Coordinates of N, CA and C in Angstrom, one line a residue:
X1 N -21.4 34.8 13.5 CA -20.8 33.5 13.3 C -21.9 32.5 12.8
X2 N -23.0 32.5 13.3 CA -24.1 31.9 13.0 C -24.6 31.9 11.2
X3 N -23.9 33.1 10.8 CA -24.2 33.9 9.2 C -23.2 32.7 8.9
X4 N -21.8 32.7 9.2 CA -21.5 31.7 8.3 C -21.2 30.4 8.3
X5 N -21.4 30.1 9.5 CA -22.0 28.4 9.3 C -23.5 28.3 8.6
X6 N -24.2 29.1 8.5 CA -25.4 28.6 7.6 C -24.7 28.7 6.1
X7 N -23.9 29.8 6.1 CA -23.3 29.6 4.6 C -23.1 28.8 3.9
X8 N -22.1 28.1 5.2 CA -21.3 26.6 4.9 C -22.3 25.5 4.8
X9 N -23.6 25.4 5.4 CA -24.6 24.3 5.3 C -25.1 24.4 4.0
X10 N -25.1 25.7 3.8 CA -26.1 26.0 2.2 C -25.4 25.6 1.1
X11 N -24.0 25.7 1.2 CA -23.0 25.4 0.3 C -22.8 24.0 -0.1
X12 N -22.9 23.1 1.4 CA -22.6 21.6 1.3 C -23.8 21.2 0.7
X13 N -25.0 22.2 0.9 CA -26.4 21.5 0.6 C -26.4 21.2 -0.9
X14 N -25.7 22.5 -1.3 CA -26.1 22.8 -3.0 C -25.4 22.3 -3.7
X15 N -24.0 21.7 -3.4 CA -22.8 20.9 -3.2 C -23.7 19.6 -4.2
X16 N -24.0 19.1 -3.2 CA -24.9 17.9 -3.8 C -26.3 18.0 -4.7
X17 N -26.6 19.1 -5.3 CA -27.3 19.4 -5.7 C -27.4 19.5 -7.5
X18 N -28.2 19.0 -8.2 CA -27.8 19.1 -9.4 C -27.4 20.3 -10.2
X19 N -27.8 21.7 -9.2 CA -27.4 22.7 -9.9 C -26.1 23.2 -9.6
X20 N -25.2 22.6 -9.0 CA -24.4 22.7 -8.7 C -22.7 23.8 -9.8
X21 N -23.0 22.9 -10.3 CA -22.0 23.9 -11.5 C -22.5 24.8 -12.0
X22 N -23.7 25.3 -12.1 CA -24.0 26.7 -12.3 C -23.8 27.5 -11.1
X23 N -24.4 27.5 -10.1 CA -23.9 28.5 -9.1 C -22.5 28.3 -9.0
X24 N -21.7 27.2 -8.7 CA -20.5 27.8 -9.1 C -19.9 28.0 -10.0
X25 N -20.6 28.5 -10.8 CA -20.0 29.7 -12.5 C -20.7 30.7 -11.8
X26 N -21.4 31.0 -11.1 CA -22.1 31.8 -11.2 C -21.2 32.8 -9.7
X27 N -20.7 32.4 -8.5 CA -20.0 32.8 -7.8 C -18.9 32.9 -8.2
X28 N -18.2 32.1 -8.5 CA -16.8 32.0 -8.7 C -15.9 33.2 -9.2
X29 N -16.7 34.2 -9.5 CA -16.3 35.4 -9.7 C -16.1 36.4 -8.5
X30 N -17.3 35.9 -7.8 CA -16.8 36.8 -6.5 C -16.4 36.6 -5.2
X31 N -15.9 34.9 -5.4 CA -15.3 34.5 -4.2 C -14.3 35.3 -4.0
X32 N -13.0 35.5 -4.7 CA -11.6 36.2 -4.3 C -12.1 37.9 -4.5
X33 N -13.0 38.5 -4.8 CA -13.5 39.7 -4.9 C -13.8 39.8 -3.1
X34 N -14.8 38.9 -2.5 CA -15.3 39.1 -1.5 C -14.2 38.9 -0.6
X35 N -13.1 37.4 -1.0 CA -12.0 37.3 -0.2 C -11.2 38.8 0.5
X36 N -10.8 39.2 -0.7 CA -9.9 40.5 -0.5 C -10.6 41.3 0.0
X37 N -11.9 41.6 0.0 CA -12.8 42.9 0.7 C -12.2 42.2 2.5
X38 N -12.4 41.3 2.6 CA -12.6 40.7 4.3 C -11.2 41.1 4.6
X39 N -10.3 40.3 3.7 CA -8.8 40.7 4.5 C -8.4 42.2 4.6
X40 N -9.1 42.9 3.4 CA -8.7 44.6 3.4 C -10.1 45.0 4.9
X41 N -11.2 44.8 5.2 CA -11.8 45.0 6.2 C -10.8 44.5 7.4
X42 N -10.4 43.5 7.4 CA -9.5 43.1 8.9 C -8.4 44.0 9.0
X43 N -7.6 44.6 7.7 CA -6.5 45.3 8.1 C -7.1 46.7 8.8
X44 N -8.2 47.1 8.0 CA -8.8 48.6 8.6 C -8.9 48.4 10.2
X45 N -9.5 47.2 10.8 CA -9.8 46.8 12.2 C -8.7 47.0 12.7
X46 N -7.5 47.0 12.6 CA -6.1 46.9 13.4 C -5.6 48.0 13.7
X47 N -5.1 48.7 15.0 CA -4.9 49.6 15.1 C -3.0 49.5 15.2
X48 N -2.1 50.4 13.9 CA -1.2 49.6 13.7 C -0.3 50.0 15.2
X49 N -0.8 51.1 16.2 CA -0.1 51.0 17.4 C 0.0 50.0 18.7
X50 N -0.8 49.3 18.3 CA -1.5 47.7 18.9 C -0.5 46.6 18.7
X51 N 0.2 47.1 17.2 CA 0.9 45.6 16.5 C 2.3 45.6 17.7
X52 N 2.8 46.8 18.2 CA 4.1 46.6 19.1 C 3.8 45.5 20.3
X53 N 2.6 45.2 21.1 CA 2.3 44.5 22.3 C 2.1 42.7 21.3
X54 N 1.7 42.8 20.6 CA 2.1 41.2 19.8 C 3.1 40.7 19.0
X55 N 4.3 41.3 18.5 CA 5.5 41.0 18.3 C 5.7 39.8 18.6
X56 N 6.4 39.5 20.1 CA 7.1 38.6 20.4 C 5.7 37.4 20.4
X57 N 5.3 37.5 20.8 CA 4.0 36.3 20.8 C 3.8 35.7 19.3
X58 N 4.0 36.4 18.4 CA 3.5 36.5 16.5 C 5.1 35.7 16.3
X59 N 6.0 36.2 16.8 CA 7.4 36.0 16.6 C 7.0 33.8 17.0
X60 N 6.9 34.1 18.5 CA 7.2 32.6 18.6 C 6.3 31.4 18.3
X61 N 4.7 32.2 17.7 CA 3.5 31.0 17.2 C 4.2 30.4 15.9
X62 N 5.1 31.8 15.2 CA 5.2 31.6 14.0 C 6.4 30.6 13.7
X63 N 7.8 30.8 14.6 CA 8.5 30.0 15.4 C 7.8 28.2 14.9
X64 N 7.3 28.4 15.9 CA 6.8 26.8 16.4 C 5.9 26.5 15.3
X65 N 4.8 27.2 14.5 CA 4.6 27.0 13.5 C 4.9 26.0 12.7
X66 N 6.5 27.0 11.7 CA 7.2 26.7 11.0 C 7.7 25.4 11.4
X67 N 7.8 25.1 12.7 CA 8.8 24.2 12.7 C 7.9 22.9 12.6
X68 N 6.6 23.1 13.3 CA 5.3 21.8 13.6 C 5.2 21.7 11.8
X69 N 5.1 22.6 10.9 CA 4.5 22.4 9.5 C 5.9 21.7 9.0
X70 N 7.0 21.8 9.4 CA 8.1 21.4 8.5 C 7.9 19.9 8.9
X71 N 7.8 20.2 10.3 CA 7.9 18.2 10.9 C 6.2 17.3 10.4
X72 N 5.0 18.3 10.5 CA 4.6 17.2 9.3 C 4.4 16.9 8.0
X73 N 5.5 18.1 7.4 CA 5.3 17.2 5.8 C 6.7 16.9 5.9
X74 N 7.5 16.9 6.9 CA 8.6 15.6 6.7 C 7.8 14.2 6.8
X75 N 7.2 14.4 8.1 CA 6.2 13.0 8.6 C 5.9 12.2 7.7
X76 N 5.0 13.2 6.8 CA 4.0 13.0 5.7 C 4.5 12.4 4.3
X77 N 5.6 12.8 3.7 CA 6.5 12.5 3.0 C 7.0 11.2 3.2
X78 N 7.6 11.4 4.5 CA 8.7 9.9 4.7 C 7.8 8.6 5.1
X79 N 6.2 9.1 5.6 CA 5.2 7.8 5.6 C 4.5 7.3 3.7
X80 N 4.5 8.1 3.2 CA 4.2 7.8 2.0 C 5.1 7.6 1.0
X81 N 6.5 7.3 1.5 CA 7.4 6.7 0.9 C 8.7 7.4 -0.1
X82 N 8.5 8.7 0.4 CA 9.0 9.8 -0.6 C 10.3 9.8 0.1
X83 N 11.3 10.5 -0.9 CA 12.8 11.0 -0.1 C 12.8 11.6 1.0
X84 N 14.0 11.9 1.8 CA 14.0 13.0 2.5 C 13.7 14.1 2.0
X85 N 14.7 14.0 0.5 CA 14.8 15.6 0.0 C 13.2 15.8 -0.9
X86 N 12.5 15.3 -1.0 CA 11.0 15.7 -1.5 C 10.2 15.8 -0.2
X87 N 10.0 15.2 1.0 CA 9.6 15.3 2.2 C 9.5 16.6 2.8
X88 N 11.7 17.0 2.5 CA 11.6 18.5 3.0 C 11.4 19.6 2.3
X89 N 11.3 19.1 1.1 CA 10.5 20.4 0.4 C 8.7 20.4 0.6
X90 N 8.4 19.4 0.8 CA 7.2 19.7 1.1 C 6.4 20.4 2.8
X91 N 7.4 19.8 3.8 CA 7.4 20.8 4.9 C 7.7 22.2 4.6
X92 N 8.7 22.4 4.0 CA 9.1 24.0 3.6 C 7.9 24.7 2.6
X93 N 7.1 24.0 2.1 CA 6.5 24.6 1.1 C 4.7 25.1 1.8
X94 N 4.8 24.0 2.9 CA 3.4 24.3 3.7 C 3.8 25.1 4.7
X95 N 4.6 26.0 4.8 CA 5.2 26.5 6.2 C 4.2 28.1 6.0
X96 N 3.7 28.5 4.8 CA 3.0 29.7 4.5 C 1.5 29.4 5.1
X97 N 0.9 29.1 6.3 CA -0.5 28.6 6.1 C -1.2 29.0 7.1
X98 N -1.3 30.6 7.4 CA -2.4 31.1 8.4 C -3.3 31.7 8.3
X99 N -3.7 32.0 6.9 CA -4.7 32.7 6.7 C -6.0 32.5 7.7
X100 N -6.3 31.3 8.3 CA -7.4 30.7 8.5 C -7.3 31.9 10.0
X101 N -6.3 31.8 10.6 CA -6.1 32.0 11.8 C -6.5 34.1 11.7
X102 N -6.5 34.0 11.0 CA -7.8 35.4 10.8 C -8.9 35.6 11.2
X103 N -9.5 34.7 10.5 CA -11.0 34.2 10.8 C -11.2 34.1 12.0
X104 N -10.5 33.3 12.6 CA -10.4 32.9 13.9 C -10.0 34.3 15.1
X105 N -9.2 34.7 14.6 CA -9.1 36.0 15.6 C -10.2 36.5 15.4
X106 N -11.0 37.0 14.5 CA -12.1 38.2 14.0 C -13.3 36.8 14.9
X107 N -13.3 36.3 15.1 CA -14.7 35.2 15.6 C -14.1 35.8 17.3
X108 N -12.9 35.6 17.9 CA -12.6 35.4 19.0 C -12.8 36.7 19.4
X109 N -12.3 37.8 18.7 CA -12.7 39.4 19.4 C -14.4 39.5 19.2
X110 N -15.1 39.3 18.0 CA -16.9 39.9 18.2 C -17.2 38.5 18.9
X111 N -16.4 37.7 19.6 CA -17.2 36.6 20.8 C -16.4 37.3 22.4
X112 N -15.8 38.2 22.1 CA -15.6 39.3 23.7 C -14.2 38.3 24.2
X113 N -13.2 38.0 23.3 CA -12.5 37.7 24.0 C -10.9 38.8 23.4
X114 N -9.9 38.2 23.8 CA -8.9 39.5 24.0 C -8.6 40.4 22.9
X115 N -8.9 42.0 22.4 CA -8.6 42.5 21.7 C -7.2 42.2 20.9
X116 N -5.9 42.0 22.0 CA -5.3 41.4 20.8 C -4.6 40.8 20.3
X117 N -6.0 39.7 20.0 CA -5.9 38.6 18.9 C -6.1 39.2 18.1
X118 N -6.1 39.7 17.3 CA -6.1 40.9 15.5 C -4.6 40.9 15.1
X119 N -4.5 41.9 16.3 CA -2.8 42.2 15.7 C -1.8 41.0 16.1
X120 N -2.1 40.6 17.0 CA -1.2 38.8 17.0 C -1.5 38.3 15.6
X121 N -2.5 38.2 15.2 CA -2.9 37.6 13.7 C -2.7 37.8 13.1
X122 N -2.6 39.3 13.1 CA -1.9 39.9 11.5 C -0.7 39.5 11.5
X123 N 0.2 39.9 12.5 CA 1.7 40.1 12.2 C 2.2 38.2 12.2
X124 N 1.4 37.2 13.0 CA 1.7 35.8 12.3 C 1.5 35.4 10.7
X125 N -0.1 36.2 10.5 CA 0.3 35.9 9.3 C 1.4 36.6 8.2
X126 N 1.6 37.7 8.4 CA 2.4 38.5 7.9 C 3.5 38.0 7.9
X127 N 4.4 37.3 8.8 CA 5.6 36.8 9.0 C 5.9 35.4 8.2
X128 N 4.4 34.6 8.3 CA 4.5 33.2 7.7 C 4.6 33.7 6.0
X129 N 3.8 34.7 5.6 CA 3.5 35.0 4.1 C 4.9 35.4 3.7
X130 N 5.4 36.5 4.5 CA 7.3 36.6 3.4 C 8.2 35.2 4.2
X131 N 8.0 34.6 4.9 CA 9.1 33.5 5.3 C 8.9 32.4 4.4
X132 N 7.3 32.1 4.3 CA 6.7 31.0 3.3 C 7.7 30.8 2.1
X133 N 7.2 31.8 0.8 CA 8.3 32.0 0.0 C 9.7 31.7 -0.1
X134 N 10.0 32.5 1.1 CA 11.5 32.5 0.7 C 12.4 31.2 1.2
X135 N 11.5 30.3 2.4 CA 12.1 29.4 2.3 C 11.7 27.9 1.4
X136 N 10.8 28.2 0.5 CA 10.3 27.1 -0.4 C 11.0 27.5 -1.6
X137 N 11.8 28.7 -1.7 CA 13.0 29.2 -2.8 C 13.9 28.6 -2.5
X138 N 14.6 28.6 -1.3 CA 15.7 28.3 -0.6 C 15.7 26.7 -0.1
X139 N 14.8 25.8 -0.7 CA 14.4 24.7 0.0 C 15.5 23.6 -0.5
X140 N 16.5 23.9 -1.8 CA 17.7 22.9 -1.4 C 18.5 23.1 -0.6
X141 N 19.0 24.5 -0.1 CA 19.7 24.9 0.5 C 19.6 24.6 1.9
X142 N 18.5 24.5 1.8 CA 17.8 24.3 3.7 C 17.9 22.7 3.7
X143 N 17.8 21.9 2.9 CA 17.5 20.2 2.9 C 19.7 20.3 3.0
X144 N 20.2 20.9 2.3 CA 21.4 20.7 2.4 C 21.8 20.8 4.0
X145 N 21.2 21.9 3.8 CA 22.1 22.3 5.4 C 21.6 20.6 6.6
X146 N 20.1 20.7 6.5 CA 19.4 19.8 7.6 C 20.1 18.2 7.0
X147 N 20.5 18.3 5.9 CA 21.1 16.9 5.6 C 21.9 16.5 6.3
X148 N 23.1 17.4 6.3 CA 24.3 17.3 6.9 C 24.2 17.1 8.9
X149 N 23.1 17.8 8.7 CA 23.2 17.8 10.4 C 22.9 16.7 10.9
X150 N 21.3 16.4 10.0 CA 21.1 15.2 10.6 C 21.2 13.6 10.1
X151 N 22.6 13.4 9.2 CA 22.8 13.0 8.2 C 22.3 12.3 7.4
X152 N 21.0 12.5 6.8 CA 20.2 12.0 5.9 C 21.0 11.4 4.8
X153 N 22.0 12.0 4.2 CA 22.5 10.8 3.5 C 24.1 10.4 3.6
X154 N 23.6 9.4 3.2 CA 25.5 8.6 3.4 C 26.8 9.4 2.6
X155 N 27.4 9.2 3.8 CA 28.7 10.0 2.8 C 29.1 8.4 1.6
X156 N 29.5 9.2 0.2 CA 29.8 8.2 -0.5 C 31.1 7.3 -0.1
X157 N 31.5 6.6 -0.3 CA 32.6 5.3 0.1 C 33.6 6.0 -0.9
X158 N 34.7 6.3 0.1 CA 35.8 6.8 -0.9 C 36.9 5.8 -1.6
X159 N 37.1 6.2 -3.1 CA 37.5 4.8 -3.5 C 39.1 5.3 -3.1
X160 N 40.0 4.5 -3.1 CA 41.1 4.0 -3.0 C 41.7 4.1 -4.1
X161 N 42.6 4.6 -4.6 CA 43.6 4.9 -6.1 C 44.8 4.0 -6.4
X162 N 44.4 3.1 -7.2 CA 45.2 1.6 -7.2 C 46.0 2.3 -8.4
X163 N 47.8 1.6 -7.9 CA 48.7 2.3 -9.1 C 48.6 1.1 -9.9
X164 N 49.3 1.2 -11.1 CA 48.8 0.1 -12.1 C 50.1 -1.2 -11.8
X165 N 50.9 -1.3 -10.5 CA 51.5 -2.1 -10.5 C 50.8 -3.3 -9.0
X166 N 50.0 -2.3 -8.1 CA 49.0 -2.7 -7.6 C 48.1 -3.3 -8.0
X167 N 47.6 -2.9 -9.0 CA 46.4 -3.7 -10.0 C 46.9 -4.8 -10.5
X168 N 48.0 -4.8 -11.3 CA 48.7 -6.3 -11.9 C 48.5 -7.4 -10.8
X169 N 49.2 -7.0 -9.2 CA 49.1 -7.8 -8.3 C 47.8 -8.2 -7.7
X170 N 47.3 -7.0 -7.9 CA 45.4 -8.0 -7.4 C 45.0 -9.2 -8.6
X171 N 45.2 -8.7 -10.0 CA 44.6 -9.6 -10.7 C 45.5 -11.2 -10.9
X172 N 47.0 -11.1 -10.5 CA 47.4 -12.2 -10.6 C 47.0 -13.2 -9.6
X173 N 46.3 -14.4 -9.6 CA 46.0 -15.9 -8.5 C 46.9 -15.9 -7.6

């Protein structure tokens, strides 16, 4: 852990540093190289007979998750002035976001704490990465459905069908 918070200090350092756009020309090639080495190392770490004892736990982080990310980029939306229906596409569109929570497992097992956090972490993120998608596809359909429930918009005012002997009589004084 120590390895990569100095990372991160050397980064912020150089960050500010005039040479800054060259090392990143100079990395930038092997950030998503090194990315995918770590996530292809974390899947080797999992033992996939492990993943059956975190199901339901992966099942309801991911649950509550979805639902905390949908309510704050409704939040977030409806304080910055946006529609509902741009609001709830934006909750539905951040609902994909656990990668981090990798990291976090892989720090919490080599810091001796419960083996398994790995496979809890895989199968949340696994579950957020195909639900992500499909419901930021599905994101009028879902703002339809949540419209109606919780009726975000007005039903239109139904007009009234005046015959044309009704009409004569409204416009005469």
């Amino acid at each position: 852990m120590a390895e990569a918070i100095g990372a991160l200090l050397f980064g912020l350092a150089l960050a500010e540093s005039d040479h800054r756009e060259r090392v990143e020309h100079l990395i930038l090639p092997f950030r998503d190289f090194f990315g995918a080495l770590f996530f292809f190392s974390f899947g080797l770490s999992i033992d996939p007979v492990g993943l059956g004892g975190a199901v339901v736990p992966a099942v309801i982080a991911a649950a509550v998750s979805m639902v905390g990310n949908f309510a704050a980029g409704m939040l977030a939306g409806r304080t910055s002035g946006l529609s509902h229906k741009a609001s709830a596409n934006i909750g539905l569109t951040i609902v994909a976001r656990g990668e981090f929570s990798i990291v976090m497992a892989n720090l919490g097992v080599a810091g001796g704490l419960l083996p398994v956090l790995q496979p809890f972490a895989a199968l949340y993120v696994l579950i957020l990465a195909v639900l992500g998608p499909v419901l930021a596809k599905h994101s009028t359909a879902i703002y339809d459905l949540l419209s109606r429930v919780f009726r975000w918009q007005r039903p239109k005012p139904r007009r009234r069908k005046i015959t044309i002997p009704e009409a004569a009589q409204e416009a005469q004084p």
